[in-house]
Amino acid sequence: MPFIMIIYYLICIYLLAMLIWNFVREKKSVDKMLQYILIMIPLILRLFRAK
Amino acid sequence: MSRHLIYKLVLIIIIGGITLIGGLQLYQHRHFQTPMIAGPGVTKVKKLSDYEPGLKGTMADTNVFFLKGSKPGGKMLVIAGTHSNEPAALLSSLIFLENSTVEKGTLIIIPQFNNSGGRNTRSGDGYPLYFEISTPWGQKKFRMGNRVASPLDQWPDPDVYVHYPDRQLLSYLDIRNTNRTWPGRPNGALMEKVTYAAMELIRKENVDLAIDVHGAETMFPVTNCIVAPEKSLRIATMTSLTLKATEGFDNHVEPSPQGFRGLSHREIGDFSDALPFLLEAPIPFLDQPTGPKTEDLLLKGKDPFLLKLSKKGKLFVPYDETGWPMSKRVGQHCSAILEIAQQFSRRNPKRTIEIKNTPLYSEVIKNGVGFYYKDPSKAHKKNVFYN
Amino acid sequence: MKRIKTNSLIPFLCLFSFIFILNSDFNYSQEIPKAELPVLTTSAGQSPDVTTLNIVCEEAGIMYDYCDVPDVSMISSGVGLGGKESGPGFHVEINTDLEKYPEGTAYKTIMFAIGASLKGMGASGLTVDDEVSRLENIIDYCKENDIFIIGIHVGGVSKRGAPGSDNERMITAVAPHADLLIVTKDSNKDGRFTEVSNNNEIPLKEIDYALSLVPLLKEIFE
């Protein structure tokens, strides 16, 4: 795997971690909870090498 | 349990469930293998990485089949699967692979040139994940791929793709499109390595003819045609005229534009002695204004919206209620490939390429595409290859 | 003087009329005149059909000169086209047998491949009006110098159009002035070329496929 691709996967992991943290912290808005979890989908699919 | 926790749990279950189900299907698609039977004409099977070691162990590596005749002659390379959402190319190459024998010269076939693209999907555009071809022994299942390689294999894309070597600026997506990365380079992006490997094959094996097989929209002017650069124009024109007269279908000639870089029909000719050709058969499935992108539309090519547009003269091919079935597209490709070999052999008798046991256009239409595929469960294990 | 019985004339008159009607309807489609070398091939409208014509000439063993956008001065230079060479938007090929027809020998025949292409005209820096004007000048020169004109249309329905369209303007510029018209059945689906042939007394040969040009041109240039 080229070095730049490894960097991008690390960025993915970081973004996913941020989204999970914000999802956990969110206590009021269901819309925001839904937003966070939806945005996680492509990152999860990429990290698990499905899409 | 607090309310927000309940909401979160519900969201995780629903969204997580959908992601899991969808993700599993995509994962299975990526790893689904299609069996290909090496027919009586196959004498050797190599890998593309034999010509560019940088492909070894990657999803971009793919099988290269050699059908060498008992008598010496010329060499013809058939490249299919450059765009995996144009399945007539793969299907016609398999007909050659599983049936053809070569008397003189050598036929080289790469059925799934962009192997990564063949494992990519376009489910966001409603593409089916698979399609099946009816055969005398059952249904043969194929992956429905995408035009470009999967980002799982080549990532990230640049903002703008600077083509090597002439530095023409192309769309960022095209760095994953193996019909824009010719002639390629050994130290470039993965798809540039794929096309470089093919160029090395062409140069090292002294290939005379290189045919890249494709499909194009009915609303696109460069469809139902043979694209050829200046040095291939005479053979392409005689092929087109002969096919019209003897087999009754149109396949006009389009000159390869000199200013548009990266395409096989331009760069193969510019960077080797081979004569390149690119075959386009109409594929209504790819047109924008169609109904749902179903397997039925892919295989039969029948669409009521295209029919309406055809009556208004908006299509570039004659289109009626019969659509443009897969057998017609595959048949056109089979006949065009055979005729190109014949026209070349006529002009170059010392480099004759004589191919037998391959159906022509009318036979494929009569018998259907699947008629020519062998049952992998009955084939000898050593003759079954997977892509 | 012996009186000729009227009723014995009637069958003869009928037969004569029948032959006359046959001839007046079909005379121009059946007679194929001969043409002479040296020959120049060119395009009327800059479509790729001229490439088809050139390749067919090669298959037929006809050695031709070719230029996509010749003007009168080039044609009047004869074989070799005055030494002109290909350049951007301008293509020349000299294939005439120079031993038989040395450079400068006047062309005896010009073959026009009729079909319009805006891409082709644009590449040569021409508008449709420029192209029509160029063709008219060449036709006038041919008429003045007894050069045999063959108009060929093998592009089929895709190289036809509504009246006044680019394709039809090219046909209007060349076809009524030709000495021989060769078209495919597809190209003549609406009978336009038959009408031009009959109105201008021009022999018309309709072929099934463009490939049939090979034996036909061999016969014409025999």
XYZ file of C-alpha atoms in Angstrom:
660
model
C 0.000 0.000 0.000
C 1.510 3.383 -0.939
C 2.457 5.715 1.883
C -0.166 8.324 0.953
C -2.905 5.666 1.149
C -1.782 4.720 4.661
C -1.981 8.397 5.641
C -5.529 8.601 4.274
C -6.588 5.547 6.259
C -5.159 7.150 9.399
C -7.146 10.313 8.588
C -10.238 8.094 8.256
C -9.600 6.555 11.670
C -9.167 10.007 13.192
C -12.390 11.323 11.614
C -14.292 8.238 12.742
C -12.975 8.659 16.262
C -14.091 12.318 16.275
C -17.543 11.373 15.040
C -17.933 8.609 17.644
C -16.828 11.013 20.386
C -19.329 13.675 19.264
C -22.073 11.055 18.944
C -21.442 9.858 22.505
C -21.337 13.434 23.856
C -24.518 14.556 22.121
C -27.443 14.516 24.510
C -30.029 16.898 23.128
C -30.472 16.872 19.325
C -31.585 13.609 17.672
C -30.892 15.246 14.300
C -27.244 15.675 15.220
C -27.025 12.113 16.518
C -28.422 10.897 13.197
C -26.024 13.134 11.255
C -22.982 11.824 13.107
C -23.918 8.206 12.638
C -24.779 8.636 8.945
C -21.452 10.312 8.206
C -19.690 7.376 9.878
C -21.064 4.935 7.285
C -18.643 5.571 4.393
C -15.722 5.772 6.799
C -16.619 2.404 8.343
C -17.088 0.823 4.916
C -13.686 2.161 3.849
C -11.899 1.016 6.994
C -13.389 -2.459 6.722
C -12.436 -2.430 3.015
C -15.938 -3.074 1.766
C -16.369 0.068 -0.399
C -32.149 4.524 30.915
C -32.161 8.151 29.804
C -33.986 9.188 26.660
C -30.882 10.155 24.664
C -29.339 6.755 25.368
C -32.430 5.046 24.010
C -32.290 7.215 20.861
C -28.637 6.381 20.374
C -29.215 2.661 20.822
C -32.075 2.687 18.325
C -29.963 4.609 15.806
C -27.007 2.285 16.261
C -29.210 -0.779 15.766
C -30.999 0.570 12.670
C -28.102 2.321 10.943
C -25.612 -0.264 12.091
C -27.839 -3.053 10.778
C -28.244 -1.393 7.391
C -24.499 -0.734 7.186
C -23.709 -4.322 8.131
C -26.083 -5.852 5.582
C -25.025 -3.465 2.819
C -21.360 -3.680 3.699
C -21.385 -7.482 3.679
C -22.939 -7.509 0.197
C -20.302 -5.104 -1.067
C -17.526 -7.148 0.547
C -18.861 -10.354 -1.015
C -19.106 -8.655 -4.409
C -15.492 -7.548 -4.218
C -14.330 -11.083 -3.509
C -16.712 -12.935 -5.837
C -14.803 -14.988 -8.393
C -16.022 -15.770 -11.915
C -14.685 -19.048 -13.315
C -13.175 -18.912 -16.810
C -12.447 -22.136 -18.662
C -9.283 -22.265 -20.728
C -10.501 -23.792 -23.980
C -8.723 -26.163 -26.376
C -6.780 -23.306 -27.959
C -5.126 -22.048 -24.776
C -1.426 -22.913 -24.653
C -0.199 -20.755 -21.784
C -1.572 -18.613 -18.947
C 0.450 -15.780 -17.475
C -0.201 -12.853 -15.181
C 0.005 -9.182 -16.055
C 2.507 -8.836 -13.207
C 4.916 -10.943 -15.301
C 5.329 -7.762 -17.358
C 5.300 -5.302 -14.436
C 6.280 -6.811 -11.057
C 4.754 -3.855 -9.197
C 1.319 -5.413 -9.805
C 2.117 -8.637 -7.999
C -0.050 -9.250 -4.953
C -2.420 -6.370 -5.812
C -6.029 -6.501 -6.942
C -4.833 -5.014 -10.259
C -3.053 -8.209 -11.291
C -5.027 -10.259 -13.802
C -4.849 -13.342 -16.018
C -3.368 -13.222 -19.529
C -4.262 -16.141 -21.805
C -2.154 -17.172 -24.796
C -3.598 -19.166 -27.713
C -0.620 -20.021 -29.877
C -1.114 -21.668 -33.241
C 0.948 -24.583 -34.511
C 2.194 -22.445 -37.408
C 4.041 -19.136 -37.006
C 2.288 -15.897 -37.767
C 1.267 -12.566 -36.331
C 0.028 -11.715 -32.847
C -3.249 -10.164 -31.797
C -4.074 -8.912 -28.302
C -7.709 -8.634 -27.211
C -8.225 -6.432 -24.149
C -11.604 -6.749 -22.451
C -12.863 -5.414 -19.137
C -11.160 -2.023 -19.392
C -14.541 -0.687 -18.277
C -16.301 -3.354 -16.245
C -19.694 -1.672 -16.622
C -19.492 -2.610 -20.331
C -19.861 -6.388 -19.929
C -20.197 -7.278 -23.635
C -16.401 -6.960 -23.833
C -15.773 -9.564 -21.132
C -18.475 -11.854 -22.504
C -17.078 -11.789 -26.051
C -13.511 -12.364 -24.823
C -14.740 -15.431 -22.920
C -16.234 -16.833 -26.125
C -12.785 -16.642 -27.700
C -11.121 -18.016 -24.564
C -13.399 -21.017 -24.142
C -13.868 -21.972 -27.800
C -11.306 -20.582 -30.232
C -8.369 -22.448 -31.661
C -5.565 -20.732 -33.525
C -4.057 -22.266 -36.655
C -1.483 -19.586 -37.434
C -0.094 -16.884 -35.215
C -1.044 -16.129 -31.616
C -4.106 -14.717 -29.925
C -3.560 -13.133 -26.501
C -6.625 -12.421 -24.361
C -6.956 -10.343 -21.196
C -10.632 -10.833 -20.186
C -10.599 -8.567 -17.107
C -8.028 -5.858 -17.828
C -9.091 -3.554 -14.998
C -9.537 -6.259 -12.370
C -9.994 -3.644 -9.655
C -12.755 -1.955 -11.685
C -14.420 -5.333 -12.031
C -14.609 -5.486 -8.240
C -15.907 -1.939 -7.858
C -19.596 -1.152 -7.684
C -21.930 1.691 -8.590
C -24.743 0.876 -6.256
C -25.320 4.578 -5.644
C -26.494 4.830 -9.272
C -28.733 1.801 -8.798
C -26.495 -0.612 -10.700
C -27.158 -4.283 -9.924
C -24.301 -6.066 -8.170
C -24.418 -9.096 -10.450
C -25.913 -10.298 -13.696
C -26.472 -13.816 -14.993
C -26.203 -15.330 -18.438
C -28.330 -18.365 -19.285
C -26.304 -21.309 -20.510
C -27.317 -24.860 -21.502
C -26.080 -26.052 -18.068
C -27.541 -23.305 -15.883
C -26.972 -19.666 -14.975
C -23.473 -18.198 -15.137
C -23.081 -15.357 -12.651
C -20.859 -12.319 -13.229
C -20.002 -9.287 -11.123
C -21.275 -5.987 -12.494
C -18.299 -3.691 -12.159
C -17.615 -0.031 -12.559
C -15.862 2.125 -15.122
C -12.940 2.949 -12.826
C -10.790 1.037 -10.368
C -11.914 0.730 -6.767
C -10.606 3.371 -4.351
C -9.824 0.453 -2.051
C -6.964 -0.321 -4.453
C -5.922 3.151 -5.541
C -6.506 6.098 -3.183
C -6.509 9.098 -2.925
C -7.348 10.691 -6.282
C -5.492 13.896 -7.173
C -7.463 17.124 -7.641
C -6.543 16.992 -11.325
C -4.992 14.061 -13.161
C -1.858 15.174 -15.014
C -1.423 12.609 -17.757
C 1.998 11.044 -18.237
C 4.003 11.811 -20.368
C 2.387 14.786 -22.148
C 0.956 16.441 -19.006
C -2.524 16.905 -20.440
C -4.976 17.752 -17.657
C -7.737 15.174 -17.280
C -10.540 14.600 -14.790
C -9.398 13.406 -11.350
C -11.461 10.226 -11.750
C -9.561 9.239 -14.862
C -6.449 8.286 -12.923
C -8.441 5.146 -12.047
C -9.668 4.662 -15.631
C -7.457 2.287 -17.598
C -8.589 3.907 -20.846
C -6.966 7.190 -19.818
C -3.710 5.977 -18.280
C -2.036 4.650 -21.429
C 0.920 4.309 -22.007
C 1.454 4.143 -18.244
C 4.644 4.060 -16.213
C 6.223 1.584 -13.797
C 6.450 4.042 -10.897
C 3.048 5.649 -11.318
C -0.371 5.072 -9.790
C -1.680 1.504 -9.806
C -3.718 1.864 -13.008
C -0.730 3.506 -14.722
C 1.204 0.340 -13.824
C -1.576 -1.770 -15.368
C -1.377 0.020 -18.715
C 2.425 0.052 -18.546
C 2.368 -3.735 -18.065
C 0.152 -4.072 -21.134
C 2.531 -1.860 -23.161
C 5.428 -4.065 -22.060
C 3.467 -7.140 -23.132
C 2.804 -5.533 -26.532
C 6.448 -4.577 -27.009
C 8.053 -7.771 -25.667
C 5.661 -10.145 -27.435
C 5.822 -8.126 -30.702
C 2.058 -7.793 -30.871
C 0.815 -6.728 -34.302
C -2.813 -5.891 -33.459
C -4.225 -4.602 -30.171
C -8.009 -4.535 -29.882
C -9.638 -2.850 -26.886
C -13.288 -3.898 -26.557
C -15.901 -1.514 -25.125
C -19.522 -0.393 -25.055
C -20.934 3.105 -25.322
C -24.250 4.891 -24.828
C -26.722 5.089 -27.702
C -26.885 8.864 -27.164
C -23.134 9.219 -27.623
C -21.825 9.772 -31.182
C -18.805 7.489 -30.716
C -20.836 4.300 -30.495
C -21.388 1.332 -32.783
C -18.009 1.953 -34.318
C -14.339 1.102 -34.648
C -12.038 3.862 -33.397
C -8.685 3.794 -35.159
C -5.645 6.057 -35.479
C -4.136 6.880 -38.868
C -2.001 3.753 -39.117
C -4.957 1.436 -38.431
C -7.486 3.370 -40.523
C -7.223 1.284 -43.680
C -7.800 -2.033 -41.915
C -10.582 -0.487 -39.803
C -12.331 0.904 -42.892
C -12.131 -2.357 -44.834
C -13.396 -4.190 -41.737
C -16.331 -1.796 -41.472
C -17.216 -2.091 -45.176
C -16.915 -5.890 -45.164
C -18.992 -6.350 -41.999
C -21.762 -4.215 -43.470
C -21.751 -6.182 -46.721
C -21.323 -9.714 -45.369
C -22.922 -9.618 -41.926
C -25.380 -6.787 -42.358
C -24.525 -4.602 -39.378
C -23.149 -1.092 -39.253
C -19.886 -0.424 -37.521
C -18.651 2.917 -38.809
C -15.054 4.118 -38.395
C -14.163 6.992 -36.080
C -10.704 8.519 -36.354
C -8.734 8.570 -33.109
C -8.296 12.227 -32.093
C -4.662 13.189 -31.809
C -5.274 15.784 -29.142
C -7.006 13.505 -26.611
C -4.359 11.627 -24.637
C -4.380 8.488 -22.546
C -6.651 6.331 -24.669
C -5.638 2.896 -25.897
C -6.407 3.667 -29.557
C -3.997 6.608 -29.470
C -1.173 5.667 -27.131
C -0.674 2.001 -28.106
C -0.010 3.140 -31.669
C 2.225 6.014 -30.602
C 4.356 3.974 -28.190
C 4.689 0.659 -30.034
C 4.573 -0.810 -33.531
C 1.198 -2.439 -32.884
C -1.931 -1.323 -34.747
C -4.565 -0.371 -32.170
C -8.352 -0.561 -32.573
C -11.114 0.208 -30.118
C -14.499 -1.438 -30.657
C -17.688 0.194 -29.358
C -21.045 -1.587 -29.273
C -24.166 0.266 -28.084
C -25.185 -0.383 -24.480
C -28.539 1.264 -23.637
C -27.977 0.515 -19.929
C -25.385 3.292 -19.744
C -27.622 5.996 -21.210
C -28.737 8.639 -18.721
C -32.460 8.927 -19.543
C -33.507 5.314 -18.965
C -35.781 3.652 -16.467
C -34.353 1.760 -13.477
C -30.920 0.228 -14.008
C -32.017 -3.384 -13.813
C -30.366 -6.603 -14.908
C -33.109 -6.885 -17.531
C -32.164 -3.511 -19.053
C -28.514 -4.540 -19.050
C -29.170 -7.811 -20.872
C -32.000 -6.849 -23.223
C -31.331 -3.151 -23.787
C -35.074 -2.377 -24.010
C -36.190 0.934 -22.557
C -39.360 2.967 -23.257
C -37.643 6.333 -22.718
C -34.894 5.528 -25.203
C -37.558 4.368 -27.645
C -39.281 7.751 -27.391
C -35.966 9.549 -27.853
C -35.136 7.343 -30.813
C -38.367 8.424 -32.534
C -37.270 12.035 -32.021
C -33.928 11.272 -33.678
C -31.883 11.775 -30.514
C -29.990 8.472 -30.627
C -26.936 7.721 -32.726
C -27.992 4.158 -33.491
C -31.117 2.648 -35.050
C -33.229 1.665 -32.002
C -36.642 0.045 -31.882
C -38.856 -2.116 -29.685
C -36.394 -4.995 -29.874
C -33.822 -2.966 -27.929
C -30.155 -3.882 -28.275
C -29.732 -7.297 -26.608
C -26.445 -8.607 -25.259
C -26.260 -11.240 -28.007
C -26.216 -8.477 -30.631
C -23.402 -6.573 -28.884
C -21.327 -9.694 -28.276
C -21.926 -10.928 -31.818
C -20.741 -7.599 -33.251
C -17.546 -7.774 -31.209
C -16.844 -11.391 -32.240
C -17.261 -10.629 -35.941
C -15.295 -7.380 -35.789
C -12.341 -9.038 -34.037
C -12.248 -11.877 -36.547
C -12.543 -9.513 -39.511
C -9.751 -7.238 -38.266
C -7.496 -10.293 -38.035
C -8.504 -11.323 -41.541
C -7.946 -7.885 -43.069
C -4.522 -7.636 -41.410
C -3.577 -11.130 -42.593
C -4.550 -10.230 -46.175
C -2.155 -7.330 -46.156
C 0.575 -9.154 -44.221
C 0.599 -12.793 -45.347
C 3.788 -13.538 -43.412
C 2.062 -12.387 -40.197
C -1.214 -14.247 -40.714
C -3.492 -14.710 -37.728
C -5.924 -17.540 -38.368
C -8.566 -18.179 -35.729
C -11.097 -20.996 -35.897
C -14.132 -22.248 -33.962
C -15.384 -18.791 -33.107
C -18.993 -17.845 -33.799
C -19.917 -14.909 -35.993
C -22.558 -12.234 -35.357
C -25.510 -14.190 -36.774
C -24.571 -17.330 -34.850
C -24.319 -15.524 -31.511
C -27.713 -13.916 -32.114
C -29.231 -17.269 -33.050
C -27.729 -19.315 -30.219
C -27.360 -16.713 -27.489
C -24.191 -15.768 -25.630
C -24.398 -18.476 -22.955
C -24.458 -21.254 -25.532
C -20.703 -20.854 -25.885
C -19.741 -21.074 -22.195
C -18.477 -24.313 -20.699
C -19.673 -25.799 -17.413
C -16.894 -25.196 -14.827
C -18.094 -28.147 -12.733
C -17.334 -30.477 -15.661
C -14.016 -28.864 -16.665
C -10.656 -30.175 -15.518
C -9.436 -28.216 -12.491
C -6.239 -27.122 -14.218
C -8.301 -25.458 -16.945
C -10.441 -23.374 -14.582
C -9.161 -19.894 -13.830
C -10.765 -17.229 -11.706
C -11.037 -13.477 -12.128
C -46.805 3.954 -103.023
C -47.838 0.954 -101.088
C -50.379 1.820 -98.428
C -49.274 0.715 -94.984
C -52.166 -0.726 -93.078
C -52.798 1.275 -89.912
C -53.548 -1.750 -87.762
C -50.150 -3.314 -88.515
C -48.450 -0.175 -87.247
C -50.148 -0.240 -83.869
C -48.144 -3.098 -82.301
C -44.977 -1.555 -83.622
C -45.904 1.813 -82.153
C -46.746 0.190 -78.818
C -43.442 -1.621 -78.746
C -41.573 1.558 -79.674
C -43.375 3.542 -76.962
C -42.636 0.870 -74.398
C -38.941 0.910 -75.290
C -38.935 4.721 -75.221
C -40.600 4.798 -71.766
C -38.184 2.211 -70.452
C -35.231 4.196 -71.747
C -36.452 7.536 -70.476
C -36.987 6.139 -66.952
C -33.918 3.925 -66.627
C -31.368 5.060 -69.183
C -29.322 7.127 -66.709
C -29.241 4.433 -64.052
C -27.999 1.596 -66.233
C -25.296 3.067 -68.448
C -21.960 3.278 -66.684
C -19.572 5.599 -68.476
C -15.824 5.089 -68.397
C -13.410 7.442 -66.694
C -9.741 8.068 -67.311
C -6.634 8.521 -65.240
C -5.050 10.501 -63.720
C -7.664 10.912 -61.008
C -7.942 13.195 -57.999
C -10.084 12.224 -55.016
C -11.447 14.877 -52.731
C -14.183 15.601 -50.260
C -17.363 17.607 -50.656
C -18.132 18.457 -47.035
C -15.046 17.023 -45.240
C -16.725 13.907 -43.867
C -14.578 10.788 -43.309
C -16.270 9.182 -46.353
C -13.346 10.378 -48.462
C -11.116 8.004 -46.471
C -13.479 5.190 -47.431
C -13.192 6.280 -51.070
C -9.391 6.322 -50.936
C -9.225 2.901 -49.347
C -11.643 1.525 -51.908
C -9.441 2.978 -54.693
C -6.454 1.174 -53.209
C -8.402 -2.069 -53.078
C -9.405 -1.542 -56.709
C -5.802 -0.853 -57.702
C -6.579 2.707 -58.798
C -3.638 5.027 -58.194
C -4.968 8.387 -57.194
C -3.907 11.757 -55.878
C -5.822 13.028 -52.883
C -6.399 16.364 -51.282
C -9.156 17.156 -48.798
C -9.447 20.892 -49.595
C -7.880 21.588 -52.996
C -8.473 24.889 -54.720
C -8.549 25.603 -58.446
C -4.874 26.559 -58.634
C -3.822 23.257 -57.089
C -6.030 21.244 -59.427
C -4.794 23.170 -62.456
C -1.211 22.191 -61.475
C -2.144 18.623 -62.311
C -0.568 15.476 -60.907
C 1.456 16.264 -57.817
C -0.809 19.194 -56.913
C 2.003 21.665 -57.509
C 4.228 20.129 -54.848
C 1.853 20.971 -51.973
C 2.453 19.022 -48.769
C 0.218 18.047 -45.867
C -0.047 20.421 -42.949
C -2.445 21.233 -40.093
C -5.991 20.874 -41.442
C -4.711 20.050 -44.909
C -3.994 16.598 -46.310
C -2.293 15.611 -49.538
C -1.370 12.194 -50.871
C 0.316 11.626 -54.215
C -0.142 8.024 -55.325
C -0.460 8.483 -59.091
C 1.937 6.374 -61.149
C 4.423 9.135 -62.036
C 6.063 7.027 -64.722
C 2.821 6.891 -66.638
C 1.561 10.350 -65.669
C 4.450 12.656 -64.773
C 3.985 15.547 -62.401
C 1.961 18.289 -63.971
C -0.199 15.978 -66.120
C -3.715 17.387 -66.133
C -6.309 15.438 -64.167
C -8.879 13.717 -66.334
C -11.234 12.744 -63.499
C -12.166 14.112 -60.076
C -14.085 11.987 -57.587
C -16.001 13.770 -54.811
C -16.964 11.880 -51.646
C -20.084 13.793 -50.637
C -20.882 14.180 -46.957
C -20.721 17.058 -44.496
C -18.843 17.096 -41.236
C -18.609 20.273 -39.162
C -15.686 18.693 -37.324
C -13.879 18.092 -40.609
C -14.649 21.541 -41.987
C -13.638 23.148 -38.703
C -10.327 21.274 -38.715
C -9.641 22.747 -42.159
C -10.698 26.212 -41.061
C -13.786 26.265 -43.273
C -17.383 27.261 -42.719
C -20.184 25.532 -44.628
C -20.461 28.566 -46.924
C -16.688 28.469 -47.568
C -16.905 24.806 -48.464
C -19.833 25.298 -50.845
C -18.045 28.194 -52.502
C -14.850 26.147 -52.866
C -16.795 23.294 -54.446
C -18.573 25.607 -56.879
C -15.241 27.021 -58.055
C -13.826 23.539 -58.598
C -16.927 22.379 -60.460
C -16.722 25.417 -62.765
C -13.064 24.667 -63.465
C -13.873 21.013 -64.212
C -16.603 22.001 -66.636
C -14.349 24.468 -68.439
C -11.560 21.911 -68.756
C -13.581 18.790 -69.551
C -12.661 17.000 -66.351
C -14.957 14.036 -65.670
C -16.778 14.480 -62.363
C -17.873 11.490 -60.298
C -20.073 12.227 -57.278
C -20.091 9.452 -54.673
C -22.392 9.263 -51.638
C -21.928 6.172 -49.423
C -22.591 7.708 -46.026
C -26.165 6.443 -45.904
C -28.964 8.068 -43.991
C -26.582 9.596 -41.443
C -25.060 11.751 -44.216
C -28.414 13.075 -45.397
C -30.667 15.608 -43.780
C -33.573 17.981 -44.059
C -33.628 20.331 -47.099
C -31.102 23.106 -46.581
C -29.041 21.097 -44.084
C -25.266 20.901 -44.446
C -25.360 17.469 -46.068
C -28.022 18.499 -48.582
C -26.098 21.666 -49.484
C -23.066 19.552 -50.362
C -25.233 17.321 -52.542
C -26.691 20.386 -54.260
C -23.223 21.797 -54.871
C -21.879 18.672 -56.604
C -24.494 16.147 -57.687
C -26.377 18.115 -60.395
C -23.046 18.865 -62.119
C -21.571 15.370 -61.999
C -20.975 13.209 -65.045
C -21.652 10.079 -63.004
C -23.324 9.539 -59.641
C -22.653 6.506 -57.459
C -24.731 6.126 -54.298
C -25.723 3.404 -51.888
C -29.387 2.414 -51.575
C -29.419 3.838 -48.043
C -28.137 7.178 -49.317
C -30.878 7.301 -51.942
C -33.773 6.127 -49.749
C -35.837 9.220 -50.532
C -34.976 9.095 -54.247
C -33.186 12.447 -54.219
C -30.299 11.213 -56.329
C -32.701 9.539 -58.775
C -34.431 12.882 -59.173
C -31.111 14.695 -59.719
C -30.076 12.020 -62.200
C -33.294 12.259 -64.198
C -33.520 16.054 -64.145
C -29.933 16.521 -65.298
C -29.517 13.416 -67.448
C -26.703 12.077 -65.288
C -25.987 8.326 -65.185
C -26.748 6.991 -61.715
C -25.413 3.743 -60.247
C -27.039 2.559 -57.039
C -25.078 -0.018 -55.032
C -26.101 -2.113 -52.035
C -23.001 -1.522 -49.964
C -19.970 0.768 -50.067
C -17.802 -2.322 -50.563
C -19.414 -2.729 -53.997
C -17.454 0.383 -55.041
C -14.365 -1.801 -55.450
C -15.464 -3.789 -58.516
C -17.465 -0.821 -59.812
C -14.505 1.564 -59.820
C -12.372 -1.138 -61.426
C -14.942 -1.301 -64.210
C -15.174 2.475 -64.571
C -11.426 2.969 -64.818
C -10.746 -0.097 -66.964
